[in-house]
Short mmCIF file of C-alpha atoms in Angstrom, two decimals:
data_model
loop_
_atom_site.label_atom_id
_atom_site.label_comp_id
_atom_site.label_asym_id
_atom_site.label_seq_id
_atom_site.Cartn_x
_atom_site.Cartn_y
_atom_site.Cartn_z
CA MET E 1224 17.00 16.64 -27.91
CA GLY E 1225 15.27 14.50 -30.11
CA SER E 1226 12.26 15.43 -32.37
CA GLN E 1227 10.14 18.70 -32.23
CA LYS E 1228 7.51 17.03 -31.04
CA ILE E 1229 9.20 15.84 -27.98
CA GLN E 1230 10.82 19.48 -27.12
CA SER E 1231 7.64 20.79 -27.58
CA LYS E 1232 5.86 18.66 -24.63
CA ILE E 1233 8.91 19.40 -22.42
CA ASP E 1234 8.32 22.90 -23.08
CA GLN E 1235 4.75 22.27 -21.98
CA ILE E 1236 6.00 20.67 -18.71
CA ARG E 1237 8.51 23.56 -18.28
CA ASN E 1238 5.58 26.16 -18.38
CA THR E 1239 3.80 24.24 -15.92
CA LEU E 1240 6.65 24.26 -13.24
CA LYS E 1241 8.36 27.60 -14.60
CA ASP E 1242 8.93 30.40 -11.48
CA LYS E 1243 6.87 27.91 -9.27
CA THR E 1244 7.93 26.35 -5.76
CA VAL E 1245 7.75 22.70 -6.73
CA MET E 1246 7.47 19.73 -4.24
CA VAL E 1247 8.14 16.37 -6.16
CA ALA E 1248 6.84 12.77 -5.41
CA PHE E 1249 10.42 11.07 -5.39
CA SER E 1250 11.04 7.47 -5.75
CA GLY E 1251 14.57 7.54 -7.31
CA GLY E 1252 13.02 5.95 -10.61
CA VAL E 1253 13.58 7.41 -14.08
CA ASP E 1254 10.13 9.13 -13.90
CA SER E 1255 10.52 11.05 -10.95
CA SER E 1256 13.98 11.75 -11.43
CA LEU E 1257 13.43 13.34 -14.84
CA MET E 1258 10.60 15.54 -13.02
CA VAL E 1259 13.05 16.85 -10.62
CA SER E 1260 15.87 17.57 -13.55
CA LEU E 1261 13.15 19.24 -15.48
CA ALA E 1262 11.85 21.35 -12.16
CA LYS E 1263 15.54 22.69 -11.28
CA ASP E 1264 15.75 23.88 -14.68
CA VAL E 1265 12.93 26.49 -14.37
CA SER E 1266 11.22 26.54 -10.79
CA LYS E 1267 12.23 28.78 -7.85
CA LYS E 1268 12.57 26.18 -5.50
CA VAL E 1269 12.59 22.35 -5.52
CA LEU E 1270 12.01 19.95 -2.66
CA ALA E 1271 12.12 15.96 -3.34
CA ILE E 1272 9.85 14.01 -1.03
CA THR E 1273 10.39 9.98 -0.72
CA ILE E 1274 7.73 8.19 1.17
CA ASN E 1275 9.15 5.27 2.91
CA SER E 1276 7.01 2.73 4.55
CA GLN E 1277 6.79 -1.31 5.11
CA ILE E 1278 6.07 -1.60 1.42
CA ILE E 1279 9.19 0.00 -0.12
CA PRO E 1280 12.58 -2.28 0.18
CA PRO E 1281 15.33 -0.50 2.21
CA GLU E 1282 17.47 -0.56 -1.11
CA ASP E 1283 14.98 1.64 -3.18
CA VAL E 1284 14.97 4.00 -0.32
CA GLU E 1285 18.84 4.21 -0.47
CA ARG E 1286 18.69 4.45 -4.17
CA ALA E 1287 16.50 7.50 -3.62
CA LYS E 1288 19.02 9.17 -1.51
CA GLN E 1289 21.90 8.32 -3.97
CA VAL E 1290 20.02 9.88 -7.24
CA ALA E 1291 18.82 12.86 -5.06
CA ARG E 1292 22.64 13.37 -4.54
CA GLU E 1293 23.63 13.10 -8.04
CA LEU E 1294 20.54 15.34 -9.17
CA GLY E 1295 21.84 18.05 -6.67
CA VAL E 1296 18.33 18.63 -5.05
CA ASN E 1297 16.81 19.28 -1.61
CA HIS E 1298 15.62 15.66 -0.58
CA THR E 1299 13.36 14.72 2.43
CA VAL E 1300 12.71 11.05 3.58
CA ILE E 1301 9.18 10.72 5.76
CA TRP E 1302 7.70 7.66 7.25
CA VAL E 1303 4.27 6.66 6.84
CA ASP E 1304 2.87 3.57 8.48
CA ARG E 1305 0.81 1.72 5.53
CA LEU E 1306 -0.17 -0.91 7.86
CA SER E 1307 -2.17 1.55 10.15
CA ASN E 1308 -4.65 1.55 7.37
CA SER E 1309 -7.19 -0.77 7.59
CA LEU E 1310 -8.44 -0.07 4.07
CA PHE E 1311 -5.12 -0.90 2.52
CA VAL E 1312 -4.35 -3.67 4.58
CA ALA E 1313 -7.66 -5.52 3.54
CA ASN E 1314 -6.01 -5.40 0.25
CA PRO E 1315 -9.30 -4.80 -2.02
CA PRO E 1316 -8.76 -4.46 -5.93
CA ASN E 1317 -8.83 -0.72 -5.22
CA ARG E 1318 -6.09 -0.93 -2.55
CA CYS E 1319 -3.78 1.65 -4.66
CA TYR E 1320 -6.54 3.95 -4.32
CA TYR E 1321 -6.33 4.31 -0.65
CA CYS E 1322 -2.60 4.33 -0.75
CA LYS E 1323 -2.11 7.26 -3.30
CA LYS E 1324 -5.20 9.01 -1.18
CA GLU E 1325 -2.85 8.75 1.96
CA LEU E 1326 0.00 10.01 0.10
CA SER E 1327 -1.42 12.75 -1.60
CA ARG E 1328 -2.77 14.15 1.84
CA THR E 1329 0.33 13.62 3.65
CA LEU E 1330 2.18 15.72 0.50
CA LYS E 1331 -0.20 18.51 0.68
CA LYS E 1332 0.36 18.67 4.22
CA ILE E 1333 4.05 19.20 4.28
CA ALA E 1334 3.17 21.28 1.01
CA ASN E 1335 1.01 23.87 2.98
CA GLU E 1336 3.20 23.73 5.75
CA LYS E 1337 6.60 24.43 3.69
CA GLY E 1338 4.67 26.86 1.27
CA TYR E 1339 5.14 24.86 -1.51
CA GLU E 1340 2.65 25.96 -4.50
CA LEU E 1341 2.54 22.74 -6.67
CA ILE E 1342 2.77 19.14 -6.05
CA VAL E 1343 3.86 17.00 -9.00
CA GLU E 1344 4.76 13.53 -9.79
CA GLY E 1345 5.80 11.01 -12.50
CA THR E 1346 2.95 9.31 -14.11
CA ASN E 1347 3.38 9.35 -17.74
CA THR E 1348 1.00 8.00 -20.82
CA SER E 1349 2.29 4.69 -20.73
CA ASP E 1350 1.39 4.02 -16.99
CA ILE E 1351 -2.19 4.53 -17.31
CA VAL E 1352 -2.91 1.69 -19.41
CA GLY E 1353 -5.08 -1.07 -17.72
CA HIS E 1354 -6.46 -0.97 -13.55
CA ARG E 1355 -5.62 2.59 -11.99
CA PRO E 1356 -7.18 3.00 -8.86
CA GLY E 1357 -4.29 5.26 -7.84
CA ALA E 1358 -3.96 7.50 -10.44
CA LEU E 1359 -7.43 8.48 -9.72
CA ALA E 1360 -6.73 9.10 -6.23
CA LEU E 1361 -3.80 11.47 -7.27
CA GLN E 1362 -6.11 13.23 -9.98
CA GLU E 1363 -8.94 13.85 -6.90
CA GLU E 1364 -6.55 15.51 -4.69
CA GLY E 1365 -4.68 17.52 -7.00
CA ILE E 1366 -1.43 16.11 -7.56
CA LEU E 1367 -0.22 17.28 -10.98
CA SER E 1368 0.91 14.78 -13.54
CA PRO E 1369 3.10 17.12 -15.94
CA PHE E 1370 4.11 13.73 -18.08
CA LEU E 1371 0.25 12.78 -18.22
CA THR E 1372 -0.74 15.97 -19.06
CA ALA E 1373 1.88 16.53 -21.81
CA ASP E 1374 1.46 13.05 -23.22
CA VAL E 1375 4.70 11.69 -22.62
CA THR E 1376 5.56 8.03 -22.69
CA LYS E 1377 7.99 6.04 -21.19
CA GLU E 1378 10.14 5.52 -24.06
CA GLU E 1379 10.01 9.37 -24.33
CA ILE E 1380 11.11 9.71 -20.91
CA ARG E 1381 13.93 7.33 -21.17
CA LEU E 1382 15.14 9.04 -24.07
CA ILE E 1383 15.40 12.73 -22.53
CA ALA E 1384 16.75 10.91 -19.25
CA ARG E 1385 19.49 9.38 -21.45
CA GLU E 1386 20.28 12.72 -23.29
CA ARG E 1387 20.13 14.54 -19.78
CA GLY E 1388 22.74 11.93 -18.44
CA LEU E 1389 20.51 10.65 -15.68
CA SER E 1390 22.32 7.53 -14.33
CA VAL E 1391 18.58 5.96 -13.60
CA SER E 1392 17.49 6.26 -17.39
CA ASP E 1393 17.62 2.64 -18.25
CA GLN E 1394 16.76 1.65 -14.61
CA PRO E 1395 13.68 -0.87 -14.45
CA SER E 1396 10.64 0.16 -13.18
CA MET E 1397 9.52 -0.30 -9.48
CA ALA E 1398 6.47 -1.06 -7.56
CA CYS E 1399 5.50 -1.47 -4.19
CA LEU E 1400 5.79 -4.62 -2.47
CA ALA E 1401 2.10 -4.68 -1.68
CA SER E 1402 1.65 -5.16 -5.51
CA ARG E 1403 2.85 -8.67 -5.28
CA ILE E 1404 0.01 -10.10 -2.87
CA SER E 1405 -3.03 -11.35 -4.47
CA TYR E 1406 -6.34 -9.24 -3.96
CA GLY E 1407 -8.35 -10.02 -0.82
CA GLU E 1408 -5.46 -11.55 1.03
CA ALA E 1409 -4.40 -9.51 3.96
CA ILE E 1410 -1.12 -7.72 3.71
CA THR E 1411 1.05 -7.93 6.86
CA ASP E 1412 4.44 -6.84 7.69
CA GLU E 1413 5.86 -10.64 7.71
CA LYS E 1414 4.60 -11.10 4.05
CA LEU E 1415 6.30 -7.96 2.85
CA HIS E 1416 9.66 -8.98 4.51
CA ARG E 1417 9.36 -12.39 3.11
CA ILE E 1418 8.61 -11.24 -0.65
CA ALA E 1419 11.54 -8.74 -0.35
CA GLU E 1420 14.31 -11.46 0.67
CA ALA E 1421 12.69 -13.85 -2.07
CA GLU E 1422 13.21 -11.23 -4.70
CA ARG E 1423 16.64 -10.04 -3.26
CA TYR E 1424 17.65 -13.54 -3.15
CA ILE E 1425 16.41 -14.34 -6.65
CA LYS E 1426 18.66 -11.41 -8.05
CA GLN E 1427 21.61 -12.68 -6.24
CA ILE E 1428 21.41 -15.82 -7.39
CA SER E 1429 20.63 -15.66 -11.14
CA SER E 1430 21.95 -11.95 -11.63
CA VAL E 1431 18.33 -11.03 -13.14
CA THR E 1432 16.94 -7.21 -13.40
CA ILE E 1433 13.52 -7.81 -13.12
CA VAL E 1434 11.87 -10.19 -10.44
CA ARG E 1435 8.53 -10.28 -8.87
CA VAL E 1436 7.43 -12.66 -6.27
CA ARG E 1437 3.63 -12.84 -6.59
CA THR E 1438 2.13 -14.37 -3.49
CA HIS E 1439 -1.05 -16.47 -3.48
CA ARG E 1440 -1.53 -17.66 0.05
CA ASN E 1441 1.17 -19.95 0.39
CA LEU E 1442 2.25 -20.19 -3.24
CA ALA E 1443 4.73 -18.04 -4.80
CA ARG E 1444 4.67 -17.12 -8.11
CA ILE E 1445 8.21 -15.86 -9.62
CA GLU E 1446 7.90 -13.59 -12.76
CA LEU E 1447 11.37 -12.44 -14.33
CA GLY E 1448 11.59 -10.10 -17.21
CA LYS E 1449 10.77 -11.73 -20.41
CA ASP E 1450 14.47 -11.48 -21.91
CA GLU E 1451 15.88 -12.99 -18.35
CA ARG E 1452 13.66 -16.13 -18.10
CA GLU E 1453 16.36 -18.31 -19.46
CA LYS E 1454 18.96 -17.50 -16.59
CA LEU E 1455 16.59 -19.60 -14.27
CA PHE E 1456 17.19 -22.63 -16.74
CA SER E 1457 19.61 -24.54 -14.51
CA ILE E 1458 18.44 -27.42 -12.14
CA GLU E 1459 20.92 -25.75 -9.56
CA ILE E 1460 19.74 -22.55 -9.71
CA LEU E 1461 15.89 -23.61 -9.35
CA ASP E 1462 16.57 -26.44 -6.75
CA LYS E 1463 18.36 -23.50 -4.62
CA ILE E 1464 15.36 -20.95 -5.05
CA ALA E 1465 12.56 -23.60 -4.43
CA GLU E 1466 14.79 -24.68 -0.96
CA LYS E 1467 14.77 -20.77 -0.23
CA MET E 1468 11.36 -20.22 -1.01
CA LYS E 1469 10.17 -22.99 1.78
CA GLY E 1470 12.49 -21.77 4.00
CA LEU E 1471 10.85 -18.69 3.92
CA GLY E 1472 7.35 -20.43 4.61
CA PHE E 1473 6.11 -20.97 1.23
CA LYS E 1474 4.70 -24.16 0.45
CA TYR E 1475 4.75 -24.19 -3.18
CA CYS E 1476 6.86 -22.36 -5.51
CA THR E 1477 6.00 -21.82 -9.36
CA LEU E 1478 7.78 -20.09 -12.29
CA ASP E 1479 5.49 -17.90 -14.69
CA VAL E 1480 6.46 -18.96 -18.18
CA GLU E 1481 4.91 -16.10 -19.60
CA GLY E 1482 7.21 -13.63 -17.54
CA TYR E 1483 7.04 -10.34 -15.66
CA ARG E 1484 4.15 -8.01 -17.26
CA THR E 1485 2.47 -4.79 -15.43
CA GLY E 1486 -0.32 -5.48 -13.35
CA ALA E 1487 -0.42 -9.02 -13.83
CA MET E 1488 -2.24 -9.60 -10.47
CA ASP E 1489 -5.03 -7.27 -12.16
CA GLU E 1490 -5.77 -9.85 -15.11
CA VAL E 1491 -8.32 -11.85 -12.67
CA LEU E 1492 -10.52 -8.44 -12.15
CA LYS E 1493 -13.73 -7.91 -13.99
CA GLU E 1494 -14.12 -4.46 -13.73
CA LYS E 1495 -11.31 -1.87 -13.74
CA ILE E 1496 -10.92 1.47 -12.90
CA THR E 1497 -9.23 3.28 -16.17
CA LEU E 1498 -8.24 6.94 -16.29
CA GLN E 1499 -8.26 9.37 -19.25
CA PRO E 1500 -5.07 12.33 -19.35
CA PRO E 1501 -6.37 15.36 -17.38
CA LYS E 1502 -6.65 18.06 -19.97
CA ALA E 1503 -5.33 20.92 -17.88
CA SER E 1504 -3.23 21.74 -14.74
CA LYS E 1505 -4.52 22.93 -11.50
CA LYS E 1506 -2.86 24.19 -8.60
CA LEU E 1507 -2.89 22.79 -5.13
CA ASN E 1508 -5.78 22.21 -3.61
CA SER E 1509 -5.62 23.33 0.26
#
């Protein structure tokens, strides 16, 4: 399974999960899917939990269900009304902190009711670069991030997932729809639906795999995967996208020539919440 160094990291994660009852925060992406796969190797019992809400595109939930079936894991989808949280809806720069706090407490409640000893999720070393208020909330609530503790990178996760034959090994990273809305602009159901429909249309018309429609009030700023930008270099496609964006209620539509990058909305922040990998695992807080 690759280098001895990677194997040592996997062994560390297995030791954390071994003979435990484990609940995995499961999005159906490569990180959480590999976590489920590893947990199934050594844990007494594994439950994958997917949180559905207004900020998750329906196709992402369906993908999570499909991947859970492929993994052969017990899987539950629960609904959380994100828009009932006024701190989250206000969309401050630490919005993700409030979201992950609510997520953590929901998972802990379920784990306590069902008797699971550990709650784990898929944050890895590559994820903690930059502004990460959500990861801070997870740590505060005692949610374990075994990849982070073992210093596993995204590249290593994809490598291990390929070697295990996981269908999502090369799946692009996912992020919630709220991450597309500029800080300080209230998050509403209408805006989330508009963003989801815009991204769905751009993927359909141009065959891109990575797209983010960032919204700055009435302006849509389209980011594409850096290697896919040329797929929009067509007058016909650009005109159709412009027409669609206007039909969705945007006044202006722009293409970000720099392309997609993680945390693009954070580039304007003067102060960022950064994180260091946890030094050791701890059991579920009650």
